[in-house]
Amino acid sequence: MTAPTNVAIIGAGLSGLALALSLHKQSIPCTVYEARPASLDIGGAIMLSPNALRILDAVGIYDRIRVHGFEFQSLYFRSAEDEERDSYEFGNRDKYGYDGLRIFRYVLIDALVEAIKERGIPIQYGKKFTRVVSETDIAVEWEFDDGTSGRAACLVGADGIHSRVRKYLYPDLEPRFTNAMGVTAAVPTSQIIAPEGYKLPVTIMNPTHGAFVIAQQLVDGSESLIGRQKQAPDLDREGWNKLMNDKQWCVDFLRDGAEDYPPIVKSAVSNIPLNKINLWPFYVVPKLDRWASDHSRVVILGDAAHAIPPTAGQGVNQAFEDVYTYALILSQCRQEDLERGLKLWQKGRQERVDRVLALNKQIDARRMPKEQDAGRSELENEEFDLEWLYSPDFDELVRSWLG
Ligand SMILES: Cc1cc2nc3c(=O)[nH]c(=O)nc-3n(C[C@H](O)[C@H](O)[C@H](O)COP(=O)(O)OP(=O)(O)OC[C@H]3O[C@@H](n4cnc5c(N)ncnc54)[C@H](O)[C@@H]3O)c2cc1C
């Protein structure tokens, strides 16, 4: 077994940090390079499902974060008339080994960075990757925007949806706007007035005003995320930044049409602190033919390779699957087998991403408001099959990919 001698990771977001720990677990040295002075924390909390929690457990992070997160099992969906329409399992300790975990992004980032430092893995901040200079069968060289350059056996683009590393593989590709955006805020759970037995986290669908989400966070559930998703026209970066910084616009967006939702929404938007508001335009990356370069020395993963719509809440959960399995592939492939190994890795990973996209469709179809007499289609009636998503043994999966 001759694993590459060192890996350069571009981006210290959730993918890049988790990749560093996954490589370390396989005894593969790496260095993380991040453009900003610190890892990007776009704010707010994220939901982690058992497939990702199993990986975070394997790299020694799960116990550290679990004590800071809110555990739950299902997400509920209600109609504009406040009838329970559907539920979707996001975790279940008895069935999949882990409950779902809602955790602040910065808590997860801090735990990953702390573990990386304990293991002596270098992270260099303020290093913005600009371009690959050369690539051979054994090494890759690249440049940073400060004029310095680097060389390693492999270079991994974990640099997010607007990836610069991806430009090496796809010079002209731009992420596609999905014509939808979301605004979120955090409010005290105590201000939310819900009827007895009302199940949270909930998404309430309204045909005119879009989906409204209420989800508890913090370990005791004392704070709740409130959010509204709606169709929106595309803006340039400056336009989105302007909206993000206009907190009053965001509050008005959250409150718009509140009276047309069930009463719980009115209480949820009654007091919105301005300091925990986020705006999120939904972009996706189209399906890519290849995630690795011709010489197999440059790879993209996480949002850089497959940013997917948020319906099934699998964005970062799928990114963790990429990084853990990529580290296994590197550790199990000889140098001369790397090309084949990476092809099998991408094929195996893409199959799972495709199944997530199909799941997104199924969830959307079940949630959409229907004409009164329109029955449910076959797809909508199908039970959710989530065992494949939440319970894989990733080490076994990679062995099976490699045959
Ligand atoms: C509001 C919101 C809520 C979300 N909630 C969930 C959720 O509940 N569950 C879920 O699964 N997913 C969720 N997602 C999706 C999830 O956040 C992404 O899938 C995840 O952040 C992808 O991680 P990443 O590390 O690949 O990219 P990023 O998080 O974008 O990190 C990329 C990193 O690379 C750095 N970088 C960029 N360019 C360069 C460069 N040229 N040189 C060096 N460094 C560079 C950036 O500064 C950043 O630190 C959510 C997303 C948003 C916006």
CSV table of C-alpha atoms and ligand atoms in Angstrom, one decimal:
chain,number,residue,atom,x,y,z
A,1,MET,CA,0.0,0.0,0.0
A,2,THR,CA,1.5,3.3,-1.0
A,3,ALA,CA,-0.7,6.2,0.0
A,4,PRO,CA,0.2,9.6,-1.4
A,5,THR,CA,2.8,11.3,0.8
A,6,ASN,CA,0.8,14.5,1.3
A,7,VAL,CA,-2.5,16.2,0.5
A,8,ALA,CA,-3.2,19.9,0.2
A,9,ILE,CA,-6.8,20.8,1.1
A,10,ILE,CA,-8.1,24.1,-0.2
A,11,GLY,CA,-10.9,25.4,2.1
A,12,ALA,CA,-11.3,25.0,5.8
A,13,GLY,CA,-15.1,24.8,5.7
A,14,LEU,CA,-16.9,21.7,7.0
A,15,SER,CA,-15.7,19.5,4.1
A,16,GLY,CA,-12.1,20.6,4.3
A,17,LEU,CA,-11.8,20.2,8.1
A,18,ALA,CA,-13.5,16.8,8.2
A,19,LEU,CA,-11.3,15.7,5.3
A,20,ALA,CA,-8.2,16.6,7.4
A,21,LEU,CA,-9.4,14.4,10.2
A,22,SER,CA,-10.4,11.6,7.8
A,23,LEU,CA,-6.9,11.6,6.2
A,24,HIS,CA,-5.2,11.7,9.6
A,25,LYS,CA,-7.2,8.6,10.6
A,26,GLN,CA,-5.7,6.8,7.5
A,27,SER,CA,-2.2,8.2,8.5
A,28,ILE,CA,-2.0,10.4,5.4
A,29,PRO,CA,-0.4,13.8,6.1
A,30,CYS,CA,-2.2,16.9,4.9
A,31,THR,CA,-2.2,20.7,5.2
A,32,VAL,CA,-5.3,22.9,5.1
A,33,TYR,CA,-5.3,26.2,3.3
A,34,GLU,CA,-8.1,28.7,3.9
A,35,ALA,CA,-8.6,32.0,2.1
A,36,ARG,CA,-10.2,33.8,5.0
A,37,PRO,CA,-8.7,34.7,8.4
A,38,ALA,CA,-10.9,31.9,9.9
A,39,SER,CA,-13.2,29.1,8.6
A,40,LEU,CA,-16.3,30.5,6.9
A,41,ASP,CA,-19.2,30.5,9.3
A,42,ILE,CA,-22.3,31.7,7.4
A,43,GLY,CA,-24.2,31.6,10.7
A,44,GLY,CA,-27.1,29.6,11.9
A,45,ALA,CA,-27.5,25.9,12.8
A,46,ILE,CA,-27.4,22.8,10.5
A,47,MET,CA,-29.0,19.4,10.8
A,48,LEU,CA,-26.9,16.3,10.9
A,49,SER,CA,-28.3,12.9,10.0
A,50,PRO,CA,-27.0,9.5,11.1
A,51,ASN,CA,-24.9,8.9,8.0
A,52,ALA,CA,-22.8,12.0,8.8
A,53,LEU,CA,-22.9,11.5,12.5
A,54,ARG,CA,-21.4,8.0,12.0
A,55,ILE,CA,-18.5,9.6,10.2
A,56,LEU,CA,-18.0,12.3,12.8
A,57,ASP,CA,-18.0,9.5,15.4
A,58,ALA,CA,-15.3,7.7,13.5
A,59,VAL,CA,-13.1,10.7,13.5
A,60,GLY,CA,-13.7,11.4,17.2
A,61,ILE,CA,-16.0,14.5,16.9
A,62,TYR,CA,-19.5,13.2,17.7
A,63,ASP,CA,-19.2,13.0,21.5
A,64,ARG,CA,-17.8,16.5,21.5
A,65,ILE,CA,-20.7,18.1,19.6
A,66,ARG,CA,-23.6,16.0,20.8
A,67,VAL,CA,-23.6,17.8,24.2
A,68,HIS,CA,-24.1,21.2,22.4
A,69,GLY,CA,-26.8,20.2,20.0
A,70,PHE,CA,-30.6,19.6,19.9
A,71,GLU,CA,-31.5,15.9,19.3
A,72,PHE,CA,-34.7,15.0,17.4
A,73,GLN,CA,-36.1,12.2,15.2
A,74,SER,CA,-38.6,13.6,12.7
A,75,LEU,CA,-39.5,16.7,10.7
A,76,TYR,CA,-43.2,17.4,10.3
A,77,PHE,CA,-45.0,19.1,7.4
A,78,ARG,CA,-48.4,20.9,7.8
A,79,SER,CA,-50.7,22.4,5.2
A,80,ALA,CA,-51.7,26.1,5.2
A,81,GLU,CA,-54.9,25.0,7.0
A,82,ASP,CA,-52.6,23.6,9.7
A,83,GLU,CA,-53.3,19.9,9.1
A,84,GLU,CA,-50.5,17.5,9.5
A,85,ARG,CA,-49.6,16.4,6.0
A,86,ASP,CA,-46.5,14.3,6.3
A,87,SER,CA,-43.5,13.5,8.4
A,88,TYR,CA,-39.9,12.7,7.5
A,89,GLU,CA,-37.4,10.8,9.7
A,90,PHE,CA,-34.1,12.6,10.1
A,91,GLY,CA,-32.6,10.2,12.7
A,92,ASN,CA,-33.5,7.5,15.1
A,93,ARG,CA,-31.1,6.0,17.6
A,94,ASP,CA,-32.8,2.6,17.7
A,95,LYS,CA,-33.0,2.2,13.9
A,96,TYR,CA,-29.9,4.0,12.6
A,97,GLY,CA,-27.7,4.3,15.7
A,98,TYR,CA,-28.1,8.1,16.0
A,99,ASP,CA,-30.9,10.7,16.4
A,100,GLY,CA,-30.8,13.7,14.2
A,101,LEU,CA,-28.7,16.6,15.6
A,102,ARG,CA,-29.3,20.3,15.1
A,103,ILE,CA,-26.1,22.2,15.9
A,104,PHE,CA,-24.7,25.6,15.4
A,105,ARG,CA,-22.3,25.7,12.5
A,106,TYR,CA,-19.6,27.5,14.6
A,107,VAL,CA,-19.8,24.7,17.3
A,108,LEU,CA,-19.1,22.1,14.7
A,109,ILE,CA,-16.3,24.2,13.1
A,110,ASP,CA,-14.7,24.9,16.5
A,111,ALA,CA,-14.8,21.1,17.5
A,112,LEU,CA,-13.2,20.1,14.1
A,113,VAL,CA,-10.5,22.8,14.4
A,114,GLU,CA,-9.7,21.9,18.0
A,115,ALA,CA,-9.3,18.2,17.0
A,116,ILE,CA,-7.1,19.2,14.0
A,117,LYS,CA,-4.8,21.2,16.2
A,118,GLU,CA,-4.6,18.3,18.8
A,119,ARG,CA,-3.5,16.0,16.0
A,120,GLY,CA,-0.8,18.6,14.8
A,121,ILE,CA,-2.3,19.0,11.3
A,122,PRO,CA,-1.3,22.5,10.0
A,123,ILE,CA,-4.0,25.0,8.9
A,124,GLN,CA,-2.8,28.1,7.1
A,125,TYR,CA,-5.3,31.0,7.1
A,126,GLY,CA,-5.2,33.9,4.7
A,127,LYS,CA,-4.1,31.6,1.8
A,128,LYS,CA,-6.3,32.1,-1.2
A,129,PHE,CA,-5.8,29.5,-3.9
A,130,THR,CA,-5.9,31.0,-7.4
A,131,ARG,CA,-4.8,28.4,-9.9
A,132,VAL,CA,-3.1,25.0,-10.7
A,133,VAL,CA,0.2,25.7,-12.3
A,134,SER,CA,1.2,22.2,-13.3
A,135,GLU,CA,0.2,18.6,-12.7
A,136,THR,CA,2.1,15.3,-13.4
A,137,ASP,CA,1.5,11.7,-12.5
A,138,ILE,CA,3.1,12.2,-9.1
A,139,ALA,CA,2.5,15.8,-8.0
A,140,VAL,CA,0.6,19.1,-8.5
A,141,GLU,CA,1.7,22.7,-8.1
A,142,TRP,CA,-0.5,25.7,-7.5
A,143,GLU,CA,-0.5,29.4,-6.7
A,144,PHE,CA,-2.0,31.5,-4.0
A,145,ASP,CA,-3.1,35.1,-4.5
A,146,ASP,CA,-0.2,36.4,-2.3
A,147,GLY,CA,2.2,35.2,-5.0
A,148,THR,CA,3.4,32.2,-3.1
A,149,SER,CA,3.0,28.6,-4.5
A,150,GLY,CA,2.7,25.1,-3.2
A,151,ARG,CA,3.4,21.5,-4.2
A,152,ALA,CA,1.8,18.3,-3.0
A,153,ALA,CA,1.0,14.7,-4.1
A,154,CYS,CA,-2.7,15.6,-4.3
A,155,LEU,CA,-4.7,18.8,-4.1
A,156,VAL,CA,-8.4,18.7,-3.0
A,157,GLY,CA,-10.8,21.5,-3.7
A,158,ALA,CA,-13.1,21.7,-0.6
A,159,ASP,CA,-13.7,25.3,-1.4
A,160,GLY,CA,-17.5,25.4,-1.6
A,161,ILE,CA,-20.1,26.1,-4.2
A,162,HIS,CA,-18.2,28.9,-5.9
A,163,SER,CA,-15.0,26.7,-6.0
A,164,ARG,CA,-11.9,28.1,-7.7
A,165,VAL,CA,-10.3,24.6,-7.8
A,166,ARG,CA,-13.2,23.4,-9.9
A,167,LYS,CA,-12.2,26.0,-12.6
A,168,TYR,CA,-9.2,23.7,-13.3
A,169,LEU,CA,-11.6,20.9,-14.3
A,170,TYR,CA,-14.5,23.1,-15.6
A,171,PRO,CA,-13.2,26.6,-16.6
A,172,ASP,CA,-16.6,27.8,-17.7
A,173,LEU,CA,-19.0,26.3,-15.2
A,174,GLU,CA,-21.0,28.5,-12.9
A,175,PRO,CA,-23.5,27.4,-10.2
A,176,ARG,CA,-27.1,27.7,-11.2
A,177,PHE,CA,-29.6,29.7,-9.2
A,178,THR,CA,-32.7,27.7,-8.3
A,179,ASN,CA,-35.0,30.7,-8.3
A,180,ALA,CA,-35.6,30.3,-4.5
A,181,MET,CA,-34.2,31.9,-1.4
A,182,GLY,CA,-34.6,31.6,2.3
A,183,VAL,CA,-34.4,34.0,5.3
A,184,THR,CA,-33.8,32.6,8.8
A,185,ALA,CA,-33.7,34.1,12.3
A,186,ALA,CA,-33.4,32.8,15.8
A,187,VAL,CA,-36.1,33.6,18.4
A,188,PRO,CA,-36.8,32.5,22.0
A,189,THR,CA,-38.9,29.3,21.9
A,190,SER,CA,-40.9,30.7,24.8
A,191,GLN,CA,-42.6,33.3,22.4
A,192,ILE,CA,-43.9,30.6,20.1
A,193,ILE,CA,-47.5,29.7,21.0
A,194,ALA,CA,-48.5,26.3,19.8
A,195,PRO,CA,-51.6,24.1,20.5
A,196,GLU,CA,-51.0,21.2,22.9
A,197,GLY,CA,-49.2,18.3,21.2
A,198,TYR,CA,-48.1,20.4,18.2
A,199,LYS,CA,-45.1,18.6,16.7
A,200,LEU,CA,-41.8,20.4,16.0
A,201,PRO,CA,-39.6,20.9,13.9
A,202,VAL,CA,-42.3,21.8,11.5
A,203,THR,CA,-42.5,23.2,7.9
A,204,ILE,CA,-45.9,24.8,7.1
A,205,MET,CA,-46.6,25.1,3.4
A,206,ASN,CA,-48.5,28.0,2.0
A,207,PRO,CA,-49.2,28.2,-1.8
A,208,THR,CA,-48.8,32.0,-1.9
A,209,HIS,CA,-46.2,32.8,0.7
A,210,GLY,CA,-44.0,29.7,0.5
A,211,ALA,CA,-42.7,27.4,3.3
A,212,PHE,CA,-42.4,28.5,6.9
A,213,VAL,CA,-40.0,26.5,9.1
A,214,ILE,CA,-39.9,26.4,12.9
A,215,ALA,CA,-37.1,24.2,14.5
A,216,GLN,CA,-35.8,24.2,18.0
A,217,GLN,CA,-32.1,24.6,18.6
A,218,LEU,CA,-29.6,24.7,21.6
A,219,VAL,CA,-29.3,21.6,23.7
A,220,ASP,CA,-32.4,22.4,25.7
A,221,GLY,CA,-34.5,23.6,22.7
A,222,SER,CA,-34.8,27.1,24.3
A,223,GLU,CA,-34.1,28.8,21.0
A,224,SER,CA,-35.9,28.3,17.7
A,225,LEU,CA,-34.9,28.9,14.2
A,226,ILE,CA,-37.7,30.5,12.2
A,227,GLY,CA,-37.4,30.7,8.4
A,228,ARG,CA,-39.3,31.3,5.2
A,229,GLN,CA,-38.4,30.0,1.8
A,230,LYS,CA,-39.9,31.5,-1.3
A,231,GLN,CA,-39.3,31.9,-5.1
A,232,ALA,CA,-37.0,34.9,-5.9
A,233,PRO,CA,-35.3,36.5,-8.9
A,234,ASP,CA,-31.6,36.1,-9.3
A,235,LEU,CA,-29.2,38.9,-8.1
A,236,ASP,CA,-25.5,39.4,-8.5
A,237,ARG,CA,-23.2,39.0,-5.5
A,238,GLU,CA,-23.5,42.7,-4.6
A,239,GLY,CA,-27.3,42.5,-4.8
A,240,TRP,CA,-27.4,39.5,-2.4
A,241,ASN,CA,-24.9,41.1,0.0
A,242,LYS,CA,-27.1,44.3,0.1
A,243,LEU,CA,-30.2,42.2,0.9
A,244,MET,CA,-28.3,40.1,3.6
A,245,ASN,CA,-27.2,43.3,5.3
A,246,ASP,CA,-30.6,44.9,5.2
A,247,LYS,CA,-31.9,43.3,8.4
A,248,GLN,CA,-35.2,45.2,8.4
A,249,TRP,CA,-35.9,43.9,4.9
A,250,CYS,CA,-35.2,40.3,6.2
A,251,VAL,CA,-37.6,40.9,9.2
A,252,ASP,CA,-40.3,42.2,6.8
A,253,PHE,CA,-39.8,39.2,4.5
A,254,LEU,CA,-40.2,36.8,7.5
A,255,ARG,CA,-43.4,38.6,8.6
A,256,ASP,CA,-44.9,39.0,5.1
A,257,GLY,CA,-48.2,37.1,5.0
A,258,ALA,CA,-47.9,35.8,8.6
A,259,GLU,CA,-51.6,36.3,9.0
A,260,ASP,CA,-52.3,33.8,6.2
A,261,TYR,CA,-50.4,31.1,8.0
A,262,PRO,CA,-51.7,29.2,11.1
A,263,PRO,CA,-51.5,31.4,14.4
A,264,ILE,CA,-48.2,29.7,15.5
A,265,VAL,CA,-46.4,31.7,12.8
A,266,LYS,CA,-47.7,35.0,14.0
A,267,SER,CA,-46.3,34.3,17.5
A,268,ALA,CA,-43.0,33.1,15.9
A,269,VAL,CA,-42.5,36.4,14.1
A,270,SER,CA,-43.7,38.6,17.0
A,271,ASN,CA,-40.2,39.5,18.1
A,272,ILE,CA,-37.3,38.9,15.8
A,273,PRO,CA,-33.8,39.9,17.2
A,274,LEU,CA,-31.8,41.6,14.5
A,275,ASN,CA,-28.5,39.9,15.4
A,276,LYS,CA,-29.2,36.4,14.3
A,277,ILE,CA,-30.6,36.8,10.8
A,278,ASN,CA,-29.4,35.0,7.7
A,279,LEU,CA,-30.3,35.1,4.1
A,280,TRP,CA,-29.6,32.2,1.8
A,281,PRO,CA,-30.0,32.2,-2.0
A,282,PHE,CA,-30.3,28.5,-3.2
A,283,TYR,CA,-27.7,27.7,-5.9
A,284,VAL,CA,-26.9,24.2,-7.2
A,285,VAL,CA,-24.0,22.7,-9.2
A,286,PRO,CA,-25.1,20.6,-12.2
A,287,LYS,CA,-24.2,17.0,-12.3
A,288,LEU,CA,-20.5,16.8,-13.2
A,289,ASP,CA,-18.9,14.0,-15.3
A,290,ARG,CA,-15.7,14.0,-13.3
A,291,TRP,CA,-14.5,15.1,-9.9
A,292,ALA,CA,-10.8,14.3,-10.6
A,293,SER,CA,-8.3,15.6,-13.1
A,294,ASP,CA,-6.6,13.5,-15.8
A,295,HIS,CA,-3.6,12.7,-13.7
A,296,SER,CA,-5.9,12.1,-10.6
A,297,ARG,CA,-3.9,14.6,-8.6
A,298,VAL,CA,-6.7,17.3,-8.3
A,299,VAL,CA,-10.0,16.4,-6.9
A,300,ILE,CA,-13.1,18.4,-5.9
A,301,LEU,CA,-15.7,17.3,-3.2
A,302,GLY,CA,-18.4,18.7,-1.0
A,303,ASP,CA,-20.4,21.7,-2.3
A,304,ALA,CA,-17.6,22.2,-4.9
A,305,ALA,CA,-18.6,18.9,-6.6
A,306,HIS,CA,-22.4,18.6,-6.0
A,307,ALA,CA,-24.1,21.4,-4.1
A,308,ILE,CA,-27.6,20.0,-3.9
A,309,PRO,CA,-31.0,21.6,-3.0
A,310,PRO,CA,-31.8,21.7,0.7
A,311,THR,CA,-35.0,19.6,0.6
A,312,ALA,CA,-33.7,16.5,2.3
A,313,GLY,CA,-31.2,18.4,4.4
A,314,GLN,CA,-28.3,16.4,2.9
A,315,GLY,CA,-25.9,19.2,1.7
A,316,VAL,CA,-23.2,18.9,4.3
A,317,ASN,CA,-24.2,15.3,5.3
A,318,GLN,CA,-23.3,14.2,1.7
A,319,ALA,CA,-20.1,16.2,1.9
A,320,PHE,CA,-19.0,14.3,5.0
A,321,GLU,CA,-19.6,11.1,3.0
A,322,ASP,CA,-17.3,12.4,0.2
A,323,VAL,CA,-14.4,13.2,2.5
A,324,TYR,CA,-14.4,10.0,4.5
A,325,THR,CA,-14.7,7.7,1.5
A,326,TYR,CA,-12.0,9.7,-0.4
A,327,ALA,CA,-9.6,9.2,2.5
A,328,LEU,CA,-10.3,5.5,2.4
A,329,ILE,CA,-9.7,5.3,-1.3
A,330,LEU,CA,-6.4,7.1,-1.0
A,331,SER,CA,-5.3,4.7,1.7
A,332,GLN,CA,-6.3,1.6,-0.2
A,333,CYS,CA,-5.1,2.4,-3.7
A,334,ARG,CA,-1.6,2.1,-4.9
A,335,GLN,CA,-0.3,5.1,-6.9
A,336,GLU,CA,-0.8,3.3,-10.2
A,337,ASP,CA,-4.4,2.4,-9.2
A,338,LEU,CA,-5.4,5.8,-8.2
A,339,GLU,CA,-7.2,6.7,-11.4
A,340,ARG,CA,-9.3,3.6,-11.2
A,341,GLY,CA,-10.0,4.1,-7.5
A,342,LEU,CA,-11.1,7.7,-8.0
A,343,LYS,CA,-13.5,6.7,-10.8
A,344,LEU,CA,-15.1,4.0,-8.6
A,345,TRP,CA,-15.2,6.5,-5.8
A,346,GLN,CA,-17.0,9.1,-7.9
A,347,LYS,CA,-19.4,6.5,-9.3
A,348,GLY,CA,-20.3,5.2,-5.9
A,349,ARG,CA,-20.7,8.7,-4.4
A,350,GLN,CA,-22.7,10.0,-7.4
A,351,GLU,CA,-25.1,7.0,-7.0
A,352,ARG,CA,-25.8,8.1,-3.5
A,353,VAL,CA,-26.1,11.8,-4.4
A,354,ASP,CA,-28.5,10.8,-7.2
A,355,ARG,CA,-30.6,8.9,-4.7
A,356,VAL,CA,-30.7,12.0,-2.5
A,357,LEU,CA,-31.9,14.1,-5.5
A,358,ALA,CA,-34.7,11.5,-6.1
A,359,LEU,CA,-35.6,11.7,-2.4
A,360,ASN,CA,-35.8,15.5,-2.7
A,361,LYS,CA,-38.3,15.1,-5.6
A,362,GLN,CA,-40.4,12.6,-3.6
A,363,ILE,CA,-40.4,14.9,-0.5
A,364,ASP,CA,-41.4,17.9,-2.7
A,365,ALA,CA,-44.2,16.0,-4.4
A,366,ARG,CA,-45.7,15.0,-1.1
A,367,ARG,CA,-45.5,18.4,0.4
A,368,MET,CA,-47.0,20.4,-2.4
A,369,PRO,CA,-50.6,21.6,-1.9
A,370,LYS,CA,-53.0,19.6,-4.1
A,371,GLU,CA,-56.3,20.4,-5.8
A,372,GLN,CA,-59.0,19.1,-3.5
A,373,ASP,CA,-59.8,16.0,-5.6
A,374,ALA,CA,-56.3,15.3,-6.9
A,375,GLY,CA,-55.1,12.1,-5.4
A,376,ARG,CA,-51.5,11.3,-4.5
A,377,SER,CA,-49.3,9.9,-7.3
A,378,GLU,CA,-47.5,6.6,-7.0
A,379,LEU,CA,-44.2,8.4,-6.1
A,380,GLU,CA,-46.0,10.4,-3.3
A,381,ASN,CA,-47.5,7.3,-1.8
A,382,GLU,CA,-44.3,5.4,-1.6
A,383,GLU,CA,-43.0,5.0,1.9
A,384,PHE,CA,-39.7,6.8,2.6
A,385,ASP,CA,-36.9,4.2,2.4
A,386,LEU,CA,-34.1,5.7,4.5
A,387,GLU,CA,-32.1,2.7,5.6
A,388,TRP,CA,-29.7,3.0,2.6
A,389,LEU,CA,-29.2,6.7,3.5
A,390,TYR,CA,-28.7,6.6,7.2
A,391,SER,CA,-27.1,3.1,7.9
A,392,PRO,CA,-24.2,2.4,5.5
A,393,ASP,CA,-20.9,1.0,6.7
A,394,PHE,CA,-18.6,3.3,4.8
A,395,ASP,CA,-15.5,1.2,5.2
A,396,GLU,CA,-17.4,-1.8,3.8
A,397,LEU,CA,-18.9,0.3,1.0
A,398,VAL,CA,-15.5,1.4,-0.2
A,399,ARG,CA,-14.2,-2.1,-0.1
A,400,SER,CA,-17.1,-3.1,-2.3
A,401,TRP,CA,-16.5,-0.3,-4.7
A,402,LEU,CA,-12.9,-1.4,-5.1
A,403,GLY,CA,-13.9,-5.0,-5.5
B,1,LIG,C1,-28.2,28.7,5.7
B,1,LIG,C2,-27.7,27.3,5.3
B,1,LIG,C3,-28.2,26.3,6.0
B,1,LIG,C4,-27.8,25.0,5.7
B,1,LIG,N1,-28.3,23.9,6.4
B,1,LIG,C5,-27.9,22.7,6.2
B,1,LIG,C6,-28.3,21.6,6.9
B,1,LIG,O1,-29.2,21.7,7.8
B,1,LIG,N2,-27.9,20.3,6.6
B,1,LIG,C7,-27.0,20.1,5.6
B,1,LIG,O2,-26.6,19.0,5.3
B,1,LIG,N3,-26.5,21.2,4.8
B,1,LIG,C8,-26.9,22.4,5.1
B,1,LIG,N4,-26.5,23.5,4.3
B,1,LIG,C9,-25.5,23.2,3.3
B,1,LIG,C10,-24.1,23.2,3.9
B,1,LIG,O3,-23.9,24.4,4.5
B,1,LIG,C11,-23.1,23.0,2.8
B,1,LIG,O4,-23.3,21.8,2.1
B,1,LIG,C12,-21.7,23.0,3.4
B,1,LIG,O5,-21.4,24.2,4.0
B,1,LIG,C13,-20.6,22.6,2.4
B,1,LIG,O6,-19.4,22.6,3.0
B,1,LIG,P1,-18.1,22.9,2.2
B,1,LIG,O7,-17.0,22.8,3.2
B,1,LIG,O8,-18.1,22.0,1.0
B,1,LIG,O9,-18.2,24.4,1.6
B,1,LIG,P2,-18.2,25.7,2.4
B,1,LIG,O10,-18.9,25.6,3.7
B,1,LIG,O11,-18.7,26.8,1.5
B,1,LIG,O12,-16.6,26.0,2.8
B,1,LIG,C14,-15.7,26.4,1.8
B,1,LIG,C15,-14.5,27.0,2.4
B,1,LIG,O13,-13.5,27.2,1.4
B,1,LIG,C16,-13.0,28.5,1.6
B,1,LIG,N5,-12.5,29.0,0.2
B,1,LIG,C17,-13.3,29.3,-0.8
B,1,LIG,N6,-12.5,29.7,-1.9
B,1,LIG,C18,-11.2,29.5,-1.5
B,1,LIG,C19,-10.0,29.7,-2.1
B,1,LIG,N7,-9.9,30.1,-3.4
B,1,LIG,N8,-8.8,29.4,-1.4
B,1,LIG,C20,-8.9,29.0,-0.1
B,1,LIG,N9,-10.1,28.8,0.5
B,1,LIG,C21,-11.2,29.1,-0.1
B,1,LIG,C22,-14.2,29.3,2.1
B,1,LIG,O14,-13.7,30.5,2.7
B,1,LIG,C23,-14.8,28.3,3.1
B,1,LIG,O15,-14.2,28.4,4.4
B,1,LIG,C24,-26.9,24.8,4.6
B,1,LIG,C25,-26.4,25.9,3.9
B,1,LIG,C26,-26.8,27.1,4.2
B,1,LIG,C27,-26.3,28.3,3.4
